[in-house]
C-alpha cells in the first residue's frame, strides 16, 4: 500500500471540526467566567469592605470550590461539552483536572491512588507555571529592577 | 494466511451491554442491558469484570451446560494485563488470554476454530469485553474530565460478549478465516482511529479475496469492526480507486450499527472497543443468520494497537485486522 495514495484518499474523508463556533463559544463562556469573577470581587470590595487583593483570593477559592464540587457531582464535564474551553482555561479547569484525577484513582488508596495521581494533569500547569513565572520574573527584574 | 474449517459451529452466544448501547437501535437483540455505567460496582475495572461474569452466566444458562465442560476459554479485553478477562473468567478446563485490541473478538474465534477443527478440543468459549470508563481512564483522561472530543473520535462500547464454539451442528458455521498483519501507515492521531485502522482492512480484505478466490457478491454482508463513519468511507474509496473490489450497500460497520449516531451525538464517529463488533455480531447478525436472513457474512474485526507511552515517545499507531467468514446452515 502506498502511503501518499492513502493520505490523499484519507484526507477526502476527514471529519470537519467546528473550530470557529467552538472558539466563539469558548470566548464568550470564558469571558462570562471572568465577568463573574470581577463581579464577586466588586461585591466583596464594595459591600463587605475587603481589600482588593483579599477579595481576588476569595474569588479564586470560590471558583476552585465550584469547579471541584461540580466535578464531584458529576456534571462539570457536561458543562464543558456545552461551554467548551471557556470553562477549562480559567482556574475552574485546573480544579476540575485535579478533582477528576483524584476521583478516578480513589479506589487505589490514599497513597498509590489519590496521592500518586491527583496531579496527573494539573502537574503540567504547576511545573510550567512556576518555570514561566521564574523566567518572566527574571526578565522583569533585568528590565525594571526590584521596584 | 487463510484457513478453511470443516466442522466448527457457533453453538450459542450471549451479550450484555451498558446504557449507551441500550439507547442504540440493537437494544432488543441483547440478552441484558444495564442503565448505569457502574454496573453496581465501585470501580470501573470491577464494572467490566462484572460484565464478563454476567455474559458467561447468561451463556451457560442458555446452553444448560456446566462451566466445567468447556475445554478452553479464550478471553481478551483492552485493560492492562487483560484484567477483565483474567479476573472475570472463572470457568473451563484451561484459559488462553489474547490481545488484539478491537480485533480481539475475531482473533479468539480463529484460534478456537483452529483448535476445534484439528480435534484437539471439543469446544471453546470466546469471551470479550470493554468498558467505556475503564478504557478512558487507561488510554485517555480521567473519566470525569470533560475534555472536548473531536468529531472523528470513537466511543468505546460498554459490554461483555461470549460465543461458545463446538463440533455440534448449530445454525451458524465458521467457514474460513484470514489472519491479518500489522500495518503502519504513519498515522498517529488517537482521536481518529478509523483513519489508523482502514489500511489494515484494505490489506486483509484484499488478501482474503485473493486467497479464497471469492468476490464481494459471494457475501450477503461484509462487516468491519469499528472504523466508524469516516474510516468506512476511506476503505470504500481506496478499494474503488486502487483495486477491483467494489463495496456497495452490503458493506456495513459495527461501530456505526451499534448506536443511533443522529440522536446519540456524544458517540461522534461511532463505537469502538473489542466488544463493539462482538455486541453487533453475537446478537443482531447471529440472530439474522439463524433465521437464514443472511447466508454468508464476512466479518473483519479491526484493532488499533495503540500504546499511549509509544505515542508520547513519537511513534505511530499500528493497526491489525482479522477476517472470519460465517455461514448460515
Tab-separated table of C-alpha atoms in Angstrom:
chain	number	residue	atom	x	y	z
A	1	UNK	CA	0.000	0.000	0.000
A	2	UNK	CA	1.256	3.409	-0.933
A	3	UNK	CA	1.358	5.961	1.901
A	4	UNK	CA	0.926	9.022	-0.338
A	5	UNK	CA	-2.048	7.491	-2.158
A	6	UNK	CA	-3.579	6.579	1.191
A	7	UNK	CA	-3.110	10.091	2.594
A	8	UNK	CA	-4.855	11.585	-0.444
A	9	UNK	CA	-7.871	9.264	-0.050
A	10	UNK	CA	-7.989	9.626	3.763
A	11	UNK	CA	-7.912	13.427	3.525
A	12	UNK	CA	-11.034	13.290	1.357
A	13	UNK	CA	-12.923	11.727	4.279
A	14	UNK	CA	-11.735	13.864	7.149
A	15	UNK	CA	-14.178	14.875	9.888
A	16	UNK	CA	-14.982	18.573	9.869
A	17	UNK	CA	-14.279	20.219	13.212
A	18	UNK	CA	-16.361	23.257	14.185
A	19	UNK	CA	-13.290	25.234	15.240
A	20	UNK	CA	-14.833	28.631	14.578
A	21	UNK	CA	-18.054	28.087	16.517
A	22	UNK	CA	-16.104	26.357	19.337
A	23	UNK	CA	-13.785	29.382	19.592
A	24	UNK	CA	-16.717	31.802	19.712
A	25	UNK	CA	-18.465	29.749	22.422
A	26	UNK	CA	-15.202	29.490	24.414
A	27	UNK	CA	-14.565	33.215	24.024
A	28	UNK	CA	-17.941	34.151	25.464
A	29	UNK	CA	-18.149	31.438	28.143
A	30	UNK	CA	-14.577	32.206	29.289
A	31	UNK	CA	-15.436	35.910	29.279
A	32	UNK	CA	-18.532	35.164	31.332
A	33	UNK	CA	-16.415	33.369	33.957
A	34	UNK	CA	-14.105	36.407	34.051
A	35	UNK	CA	-17.085	38.749	34.376
A	36	UNK	CA	-18.484	36.662	37.206
A	37	UNK	CA	-15.088	36.758	38.947
A	38	UNK	CA	-14.919	40.549	38.624
A	39	UNK	CA	-18.483	40.779	39.920
A	40	UNK	CA	-17.572	38.749	43.011
A	41	UNK	CA	-14.523	40.960	43.657
A	42	UNK	CA	-16.604	44.109	43.299
A	43	UNK	CA	-19.275	42.814	45.670
A	44	UNK	CA	-16.663	41.800	48.259
A	45	UNK	CA	-14.865	45.165	47.989
A	46	UNK	CA	-17.929	47.409	47.981
A	47	UNK	CA	-20.374	45.618	50.267
A	48	UNK	CA	-18.091	43.640	52.616
A	49	UNK	CA	-15.135	46.067	52.796
A	50	UNK	CA	-12.483	43.562	51.687
A	51	UNK	CA	-9.147	44.773	50.338
A	52	UNK	CA	-8.935	44.099	46.563
A	53	UNK	CA	-6.109	41.524	46.946
A	54	UNK	CA	-8.044	39.578	49.569
A	55	UNK	CA	-11.224	39.754	47.502
A	56	UNK	CA	-9.484	38.239	44.436
A	57	UNK	CA	-8.062	35.407	46.587
A	58	UNK	CA	-11.561	34.642	47.902
A	59	UNK	CA	-12.927	34.760	44.344
A	60	UNK	CA	-10.277	32.240	43.198
A	61	UNK	CA	-11.024	29.936	46.128
A	62	UNK	CA	-14.714	30.191	45.271
A	63	UNK	CA	-14.100	29.139	41.651
A	64	UNK	CA	-11.813	26.296	42.724
A	65	UNK	CA	-14.578	25.079	45.028
A	66	UNK	CA	-17.223	25.365	42.307
A	67	UNK	CA	-15.013	23.526	39.754
A	68	UNK	CA	-14.289	20.704	42.215
A	69	UNK	CA	-17.815	20.494	43.595
A	70	UNK	CA	-19.481	20.293	40.189
A	71	UNK	CA	-16.915	17.685	39.116
A	72	UNK	CA	-17.679	15.630	42.212
A	73	UNK	CA	-21.396	15.860	41.485
A	74	UNK	CA	-20.599	14.528	38.020
A	75	UNK	CA	-21.800	17.269	35.703
A	76	UNK	CA	-18.843	19.606	35.173
A	77	UNK	CA	-17.773	17.513	32.153
A	78	UNK	CA	-21.241	18.014	30.669
A	79	UNK	CA	-20.906	21.767	31.186
A	80	UNK	CA	-17.535	21.684	29.376
A	81	UNK	CA	-19.115	19.908	26.412
A	82	UNK	CA	-21.591	22.817	26.172
A	83	UNK	CA	-19.366	25.790	27.092
A	84	UNK	CA	-16.107	24.320	25.632
A	85	UNK	CA	-12.683	25.548	26.757
A	86	UNK	CA	-14.146	28.671	28.354
A	87	UNK	CA	-14.534	26.550	31.472
A	88	UNK	CA	-11.218	24.676	31.168
A	89	UNK	CA	-8.781	27.573	30.804
A	90	UNK	CA	-9.789	29.510	33.963
A	91	UNK	CA	-8.966	28.179	37.447
A	92	UNK	CA	-12.180	26.086	37.274
A	93	UNK	CA	-10.444	23.841	34.719
A	94	UNK	CA	-7.435	23.416	36.984
A	95	UNK	CA	-9.660	22.390	39.902
A	96	UNK	CA	-11.628	20.107	37.563
A	97	UNK	CA	-8.476	18.311	36.400
A	98	UNK	CA	-7.309	17.652	39.977
A	99	UNK	CA	-10.680	16.511	41.301
A	100	UNK	CA	-11.401	14.262	38.325
A	101	UNK	CA	-7.983	12.587	38.679
A	102	UNK	CA	-8.478	12.125	42.418
A	103	UNK	CA	-11.949	10.650	41.874
A	104	UNK	CA	-10.707	8.185	39.253
A	105	UNK	CA	-7.963	6.772	41.441
A	106	UNK	CA	-9.611	6.931	44.869
A	107	UNK	CA	-10.228	3.175	44.890
A	108	UNK	CA	-6.491	2.546	44.688
A	109	UNK	CA	-5.919	4.125	48.104
A	110	UNK	CA	-4.787	7.442	49.553
A	111	UNK	CA	-1.095	6.995	48.685
A	112	UNK	CA	-0.912	4.968	45.432
A	113	UNK	CA	-4.275	6.205	44.218
A	114	UNK	CA	-5.083	9.802	45.053
A	115	UNK	CA	-1.582	10.857	46.157
A	116	UNK	CA	0.221	9.488	43.105
A	117	UNK	CA	-2.339	10.503	40.509
A	118	UNK	CA	-4.062	13.697	41.625
A	119	UNK	CA	-1.530	15.890	39.810
A	120	UNK	CA	-1.523	13.777	36.659
A	121	UNK	CA	-2.963	16.595	34.547
A	122	UNK	CA	-2.513	19.559	36.903
A	123	UNK	CA	1.205	18.815	37.360
A	124	UNK	CA	1.861	20.311	33.919
A	125	UNK	CA	0.211	23.583	34.865
A	126	UNK	CA	2.078	23.791	38.175
A	127	UNK	CA	5.518	22.904	36.776
A	128	UNK	CA	5.394	25.113	33.716
A	129	UNK	CA	3.546	27.838	35.634
A	130	UNK	CA	6.427	28.024	38.121
A	131	UNK	CA	9.082	27.878	35.390
A	132	UNK	CA	7.436	30.614	33.337
A	133	UNK	CA	6.867	32.734	36.475
A	134	UNK	CA	10.591	32.450	37.260
A	135	UNK	CA	11.537	33.183	33.642
A	136	UNK	CA	9.317	36.227	33.203
A	137	UNK	CA	10.122	37.405	36.740
A	138	UNK	CA	13.815	37.358	35.809
A	139	UNK	CA	13.165	39.371	32.646
A	140	UNK	CA	11.078	41.828	34.642
A	141	UNK	CA	13.940	42.156	37.188
A	142	UNK	CA	16.567	42.684	34.474
A	143	UNK	CA	14.495	45.346	32.740
A	144	UNK	CA	12.856	47.190	35.606
A	145	UNK	CA	14.921	46.317	38.705
A	146	UNK	CA	13.289	45.464	42.010
A	147	UNK	CA	10.753	48.267	42.061
B	1	UNK	CA	-2.942	-16.933	5.647
B	2	UNK	CA	-6.468	-18.178	5.050
B	3	UNK	CA	-7.711	-21.331	6.798
B	4	UNK	CA	-10.816	-23.297	5.926
B	5	UNK	CA	-12.722	-25.037	8.692
B	6	UNK	CA	-14.860	-28.129	8.182
B	7	UNK	CA	-16.587	-28.717	11.430
B	8	UNK	CA	-16.794	-25.671	13.692
B	9	UNK	CA	-20.089	-24.076	14.711
B	10	UNK	CA	-21.193	-21.208	16.907
B	11	UNK	CA	-23.395	-23.120	19.327
B	12	UNK	CA	-24.642	-20.154	21.327
B	13	UNK	CA	-23.837	-16.511	22.091
B	14	UNK	CA	-24.583	-14.059	24.886
B	15	UNK	CA	-24.354	-10.279	25.102
B	16	UNK	CA	-24.529	-7.799	27.974
B	17	UNK	CA	-24.384	-4.060	27.346
B	18	UNK	CA	-24.280	-0.683	29.079
B	19	UNK	CA	-26.638	2.310	28.944
B	20	UNK	CA	-25.399	3.900	25.690
B	21	UNK	CA	-25.727	0.628	23.762
B	22	UNK	CA	-29.189	0.203	25.293
B	23	UNK	CA	-30.204	3.521	23.724
B	24	UNK	CA	-28.997	2.261	20.334
B	25	UNK	CA	-31.075	0.533	17.651
B	26	UNK	CA	-29.981	-3.039	18.527
B	27	UNK	CA	-31.325	-2.973	22.078
B	28	UNK	CA	-33.823	-5.826	21.656
B	29	UNK	CA	-31.115	-8.219	20.461
B	30	UNK	CA	-29.047	-8.004	23.676
B	31	UNK	CA	-29.564	-10.514	26.478
B	32	UNK	CA	-29.106	-7.987	29.265
B	33	UNK	CA	-28.758	-4.196	29.445
B	34	UNK	CA	-27.588	-2.014	32.313
B	35	UNK	CA	-28.892	1.526	32.882
B	36	UNK	CA	-25.853	2.647	34.819
B	37	UNK	CA	-22.204	2.574	33.740
B	38	UNK	CA	-21.102	1.499	37.220
B	39	UNK	CA	-22.888	-1.882	36.734
B	40	UNK	CA	-23.387	-1.879	40.505
B	41	UNK	CA	-19.652	-1.935	41.284
B	42	UNK	CA	-17.398	0.625	42.960
B	43	UNK	CA	-14.649	0.886	40.319
B	44	UNK	CA	-14.673	0.892	36.515
B	45	UNK	CA	-12.411	-2.145	36.315
B	46	UNK	CA	-14.738	-4.128	38.571
B	47	UNK	CA	-17.677	-2.998	36.415
B	48	UNK	CA	-16.041	-4.524	33.351
B	49	UNK	CA	-15.254	-7.724	35.251
B	50	UNK	CA	-18.939	-7.917	36.201
B	51	UNK	CA	-19.930	-7.598	32.537
B	52	UNK	CA	-17.672	-10.558	31.704
B	53	UNK	CA	-19.177	-12.660	34.505
B	54	UNK	CA	-22.732	-11.775	33.513
B	55	UNK	CA	-22.136	-12.658	29.866
B	56	UNK	CA	-20.648	-16.027	30.861
B	57	UNK	CA	-23.516	-16.792	33.278
B	58	UNK	CA	-26.125	-15.965	30.631
B	59	UNK	CA	-24.400	-18.186	28.084
B	60	UNK	CA	-24.339	-21.172	30.430
B	61	UNK	CA	-27.961	-20.574	31.358
B	62	UNK	CA	-28.897	-20.583	27.663
B	63	UNK	CA	-26.914	-23.695	26.782
B	64	UNK	CA	-27.768	-25.521	30.019
B	65	UNK	CA	-24.243	-26.881	30.227
B	66	UNK	CA	-21.935	-26.778	33.210
B	67	UNK	CA	-18.930	-24.475	33.326
B	68	UNK	CA	-16.535	-27.403	33.795
B	69	UNK	CA	-17.426	-28.890	30.421
B	70	UNK	CA	-15.693	-26.130	28.475
B	71	UNK	CA	-12.270	-27.279	27.254
B	72	UNK	CA	-10.673	-23.909	26.538
B	73	UNK	CA	-11.737	-20.394	27.428
B	74	UNK	CA	-10.182	-17.723	25.210
B	75	UNK	CA	-10.527	-14.220	26.634
B	76	UNK	CA	-9.321	-10.732	25.893
B	77	UNK	CA	-10.027	-7.078	26.575
B	78	UNK	CA	-8.380	-3.657	26.489
B	79	UNK	CA	-7.179	-3.322	30.053
B	80	UNK	CA	-3.542	-3.707	31.069
B	81	UNK	CA	-2.721	-7.392	31.697
B	82	UNK	CA	-6.186	-8.187	30.200
B	83	UNK	CA	-7.550	-7.761	33.712
B	84	UNK	CA	-11.257	-8.032	32.903
B	85	UNK	CA	-10.710	-11.487	31.367
B	86	UNK	CA	-8.291	-12.839	33.963
B	87	UNK	CA	-10.450	-11.713	36.890
B	88	UNK	CA	-13.841	-12.216	35.263
B	89	UNK	CA	-13.425	-15.706	33.803
B	90	UNK	CA	-13.914	-18.491	36.313
B	91	UNK	CA	-14.757	-21.477	34.151
B	92	UNK	CA	-13.316	-24.030	31.762
B	93	UNK	CA	-10.502	-26.558	31.954
B	94	UNK	CA	-7.906	-24.158	30.542
B	95	UNK	CA	-7.519	-20.483	29.715
B	96	UNK	CA	-5.835	-18.587	26.893
B	97	UNK	CA	-5.517	-14.818	27.123
B	98	UNK	CA	-5.260	-12.883	23.860
B	99	UNK	CA	-4.760	-9.247	22.946
B	100	UNK	CA	-5.683	-7.842	19.582
B	101	UNK	CA	-7.190	-4.524	20.726
B	102	UNK	CA	-10.562	-4.202	18.993
B	103	UNK	CA	-9.818	-7.183	16.724
B	104	UNK	CA	-9.719	-9.500	19.764
B	105	UNK	CA	-13.149	-10.977	19.081
B	106	UNK	CA	-12.239	-12.433	15.662
B	107	UNK	CA	-8.771	-13.464	16.835
B	108	UNK	CA	-10.444	-15.514	19.569
B	109	UNK	CA	-12.832	-17.129	17.069
B	110	UNK	CA	-9.951	-18.021	14.728
B	111	UNK	CA	-7.733	-19.539	17.446
B	112	UNK	CA	-10.646	-21.512	18.904
B	113	UNK	CA	-11.731	-22.749	15.467
B	114	UNK	CA	-8.190	-23.993	14.735
B	115	UNK	CA	-8.128	-25.975	17.988
B	116	UNK	CA	-11.600	-27.428	17.450
B	117	UNK	CA	-11.169	-28.236	13.773
B	118	UNK	CA	-7.913	-30.078	14.454
B	119	UNK	CA	-9.794	-32.172	17.076
B	120	UNK	CA	-7.514	-31.080	19.917
B	121	UNK	CA	-10.543	-29.870	21.835
B	122	UNK	CA	-14.303	-30.339	21.674
B	123	UNK	CA	-15.438	-26.852	22.479
B	124	UNK	CA	-14.172	-23.359	23.277
B	125	UNK	CA	-15.651	-20.317	24.909
B	126	UNK	CA	-14.666	-16.937	23.441
B	127	UNK	CA	-15.086	-14.054	25.868
B	128	UNK	CA	-14.557	-10.399	25.077
B	129	UNK	CA	-15.308	-7.186	26.921
B	130	UNK	CA	-14.690	-3.453	27.136
B	131	UNK	CA	-15.970	-0.622	29.277
B	132	UNK	CA	-16.116	2.994	28.186
B	133	UNK	CA	-14.884	4.365	31.500
B	134	UNK	CA	-12.138	1.834	32.258
B	135	UNK	CA	-10.733	2.431	28.751
B	136	UNK	CA	-10.968	6.217	29.053
B	137	UNK	CA	-9.105	6.045	32.362
B	138	UNK	CA	-6.354	3.857	30.961
B	139	UNK	CA	-5.887	5.328	27.493
B	140	UNK	CA	-7.031	8.935	27.708
B	141	UNK	CA	-8.078	11.245	30.536
B	142	UNK	CA	-9.705	10.764	33.961
B	143	UNK	CA	-13.299	9.723	33.384
B	144	UNK	CA	-14.861	12.842	34.906
B	145	UNK	CA	-12.520	15.128	32.955
B	146	UNK	CA	-14.542	16.964	30.338
B	147	UNK	CA	-12.068	17.286	27.504
B	148	UNK	CA	-13.882	18.298	24.280
B	149	UNK	CA	-13.778	15.390	21.813
B	150	UNK	CA	-13.054	15.607	18.094
B	151	UNK	CA	-15.748	14.636	15.604
B	152	UNK	CA	-13.503	11.865	14.250
B	153	UNK	CA	-13.096	10.235	17.673
B	154	UNK	CA	-14.845	6.981	18.502
B	155	UNK	CA	-16.609	5.917	21.679
B	156	UNK	CA	-15.531	2.741	23.487
B	157	UNK	CA	-18.536	0.434	23.832
B	158	UNK	CA	-19.501	-0.988	27.206
B	159	UNK	CA	-20.371	-4.637	27.367
B	160	UNK	CA	-19.405	-8.249	27.631
B	161	UNK	CA	-19.968	-10.881	24.933
B	162	UNK	CA	-19.443	-14.631	24.694
B	163	UNK	CA	-19.614	-17.236	21.964
B	164	UNK	CA	-19.483	-20.980	22.517
B	165	UNK	CA	-17.841	-22.832	19.649
B	166	UNK	CA	-18.055	-26.596	19.211
B	167	UNK	CA	-18.449	-29.535	16.842
B	168	UNK	CA	-22.196	-29.695	17.447
B	169	UNK	CA	-24.144	-28.528	14.463
B	170	UNK	CA	-25.971	-25.275	15.005
B	171	UNK	CA	-27.373	-22.510	12.821
B	172	UNK	CA	-24.055	-20.793	12.102
B	173	UNK	CA	-20.892	-22.428	10.822
B	174	UNK	CA	-17.419	-20.939	10.826
B	175	UNK	CA	-16.409	-21.277	7.224
B	176	UNK	CA	-12.935	-19.796	6.869
B	177	UNK	CA	-10.683	-17.135	8.309
B	178	UNK	CA	-7.852	-14.868	7.231
B	179	UNK	CA	-5.250	-13.674	9.717
B	180	UNK	CA	-4.092	-10.130	9.097
B	181	UNK	CA	-0.721	-8.493	9.576
B	182	UNK	CA	0.247	-5.358	11.487
B	183	UNK	CA	0.212	-2.257	9.323
B	184	UNK	CA	1.960	1.057	9.979
B	185	UNK	CA	0.815	3.797	7.614
B	186	UNK	CA	2.386	6.650	9.545
B	187	UNK	CA	-0.813	7.506	11.416
B	188	UNK	CA	-0.523	8.833	14.958
B	189	UNK	CA	-3.790	10.511	15.881
B	190	UNK	CA	-5.506	8.562	18.693
B	191	UNK	CA	-8.615	10.685	18.080
B	192	UNK	CA	-9.014	9.341	14.559
B	193	UNK	CA	-8.809	5.570	14.841
B	194	UNK	CA	-10.858	4.992	11.687
B	195	UNK	CA	-8.032	6.514	9.668
B	196	UNK	CA	-5.487	4.402	11.576
B	197	UNK	CA	-7.323	1.103	11.041
B	198	UNK	CA	-8.668	1.491	7.490
B	199	UNK	CA	-5.362	0.342	5.875
B	200	UNK	CA	-5.449	-2.972	7.756
B	201	UNK	CA	-8.988	-3.646	6.487
B	202	UNK	CA	-7.881	-2.865	2.933
B	203	UNK	CA	-4.929	-5.251	3.304
B	204	UNK	CA	-6.873	-8.118	4.907
B	205	UNK	CA	-9.935	-7.920	2.633
B	206	UNK	CA	-7.689	-7.894	-0.455
B	207	UNK	CA	-5.759	-10.882	0.884
B	208	UNK	CA	-8.982	-12.724	1.762
B	209	UNK	CA	-10.491	-12.345	-1.712
B	210	UNK	CA	-7.191	-13.265	-3.373
B	211	UNK	CA	-6.596	-16.392	-1.293
B	212	UNK	CA	-10.185	-17.674	-1.401
B	213	UNK	CA	-10.947	-16.649	-4.979
B	214	UNK	CA	-14.201	-15.140	-3.752
B	215	UNK	CA	-15.834	-11.844	-4.691
B	216	UNK	CA	-17.862	-9.225	-2.828
B	217	UNK	CA	-21.049	-10.751	-4.276
B	218	UNK	CA	-20.300	-14.080	-2.584
B	219	UNK	CA	-21.196	-12.425	0.718
B	220	UNK	CA	-24.598	-11.129	1.815
B	221	UNK	CA	-22.898	-8.807	4.241
B	222	UNK	CA	-19.362	-7.534	4.727
B	223	UNK	CA	-18.897	-6.133	8.184
B	224	UNK	CA	-15.934	-4.220	9.585
B	225	UNK	CA	-15.338	-3.863	13.314
B	226	UNK	CA	-15.125	-0.269	14.445
B	227	UNK	CA	-13.911	2.000	11.654
B	228	UNK	CA	-16.690	4.490	12.271
B	229	UNK	CA	-18.261	6.904	9.811
B	230	UNK	CA	-15.046	8.232	8.284
B	231	UNK	CA	-12.960	5.044	8.328
B	232	UNK	CA	-15.531	3.066	6.355
B	233	UNK	CA	-15.644	5.751	3.674
B	234	UNK	CA	-11.832	5.638	3.388
B	235	UNK	CA	-11.960	1.847	2.878
B	236	UNK	CA	-14.659	2.096	0.191
B	237	UNK	CA	-12.918	4.919	-1.624
B	238	UNK	CA	-9.440	3.336	-1.540
B	239	UNK	CA	-10.646	-0.068	-2.738
B	240	UNK	CA	-12.685	1.549	-5.519
B	241	UNK	CA	-9.687	3.627	-6.619
B	242	UNK	CA	-6.861	1.093	-6.396
B	243	UNK	CA	-8.419	-2.376	-6.642
B	244	UNK	CA	-11.243	-4.217	-8.348
B	245	UNK	CA	-13.136	-4.621	-5.062
B	246	UNK	CA	-16.291	-2.528	-5.107
B	247	UNK	CA	-18.030	-2.355	-1.744
B	248	UNK	CA	-21.712	-1.475	-2.118
B	249	UNK	CA	-24.632	-1.373	0.314
B	250	UNK	CA	-23.767	-4.855	1.545
B	251	UNK	CA	-20.866	-3.292	3.430
B	252	UNK	CA	-21.537	-2.050	6.980
B	253	UNK	CA	-19.518	-1.108	10.047
B	254	UNK	CA	-20.351	-2.415	13.547
B	255	UNK	CA	-19.303	0.882	15.188
B	256	UNK	CA	-21.946	2.676	13.133
B	257	UNK	CA	-24.623	-0.025	13.542
B	258	UNK	CA	-24.379	-0.203	17.340
B	259	UNK	CA	-25.540	3.363	18.010
B	260	UNK	CA	-28.050	5.834	16.690
B	261	UNK	CA	-25.473	8.407	15.606
B	262	UNK	CA	-28.080	11.029	14.738
B	263	UNK	CA	-29.556	11.048	18.238
B	264	UNK	CA	-26.528	9.983	20.298
B	265	UNK	CA	-24.291	12.948	19.476
B	266	UNK	CA	-21.632	12.144	22.107
B	267	UNK	CA	-20.743	8.938	20.239
B	268	UNK	CA	-19.203	11.127	17.478
B	269	UNK	CA	-17.849	8.906	14.627
B	270	UNK	CA	-19.119	5.591	16.052
B	271	UNK	CA	-18.440	2.872	18.590
B	272	UNK	CA	-15.132	1.125	19.231
B	273	UNK	CA	-13.572	-1.312	21.679
B	274	UNK	CA	-13.256	-5.104	21.493
B	275	UNK	CA	-16.862	-5.630	22.500
B	276	UNK	CA	-18.263	-3.186	19.919
B	277	UNK	CA	-18.170	-5.614	16.988
B	278	UNK	CA	-18.909	-8.599	19.241
B	279	UNK	CA	-22.114	-6.955	20.513
B	280	UNK	CA	-23.313	-6.499	16.944
B	281	UNK	CA	-22.239	-9.880	15.550
B	282	UNK	CA	-23.118	-12.091	18.541
B	283	UNK	CA	-26.593	-10.593	18.839
B	284	UNK	CA	-28.046	-8.956	15.716
B	285	UNK	CA	-26.036	-10.691	12.985
B	286	UNK	CA	-26.138	-14.101	14.730
B	287	UNK	CA	-29.892	-13.839	15.060
B	288	UNK	CA	-30.314	-12.867	11.370
B	289	UNK	CA	-28.125	-15.794	10.328
B	290	UNK	CA	-30.030	-18.260	12.485
B	291	UNK	CA	-33.224	-17.089	10.817
B	292	UNK	CA	-31.454	-17.502	7.437
B	293	UNK	CA	-31.928	-13.831	6.583
B	294	UNK	CA	-28.200	-13.753	5.884
B	295	UNK	CA	-26.468	-16.706	4.242
B	296	UNK	CA	-22.823	-15.757	4.343
B	297	UNK	CA	-21.145	-12.918	6.237
B	298	UNK	CA	-17.546	-11.715	6.125
B	299	UNK	CA	-16.642	-10.173	9.459
B	300	UNK	CA	-13.431	-8.130	9.615
B	301	UNK	CA	-12.570	-7.012	13.150
B	302	UNK	CA	-10.175	-4.105	13.263
B	303	UNK	CA	-7.769	-3.200	16.024
B	304	UNK	CA	-5.568	-0.169	16.651
B	305	UNK	CA	-2.535	-1.425	18.557
B	306	UNK	CA	-2.354	1.823	20.447
B	307	UNK	CA	0.015	2.490	23.330
B	308	UNK	CA	-0.121	5.982	24.924
B	309	UNK	CA	3.527	5.531	26.003
B	310	UNK	CA	4.753	4.889	22.474
B	311	UNK	CA	2.698	7.785	21.082
B	312	UNK	CA	4.281	10.144	23.605
B	313	UNK	CA	7.686	8.823	22.532
B	314	UNK	CA	6.905	9.905	18.977
B	315	UNK	CA	5.861	6.607	17.395
B	316	UNK	CA	2.965	5.774	15.086
B	317	UNK	CA	-0.084	3.652	15.823
B	318	UNK	CA	-0.047	0.239	14.142
B	319	UNK	CA	-3.279	-1.458	13.208
B	320	UNK	CA	-4.424	-5.004	12.529
B	321	UNK	CA	-7.454	-6.685	11.018
B	322	UNK	CA	-8.507	-10.343	11.095
B	323	UNK	CA	-11.324	-11.694	8.939
B	324	UNK	CA	-13.706	-14.570	9.517
B	325	UNK	CA	-16.401	-15.906	7.221
B	326	UNK	CA	-19.625	-17.114	8.861
B	327	UNK	CA	-22.153	-19.277	7.051
B	328	UNK	CA	-25.769	-19.992	7.912
B	329	UNK	CA	-26.677	-23.669	7.549
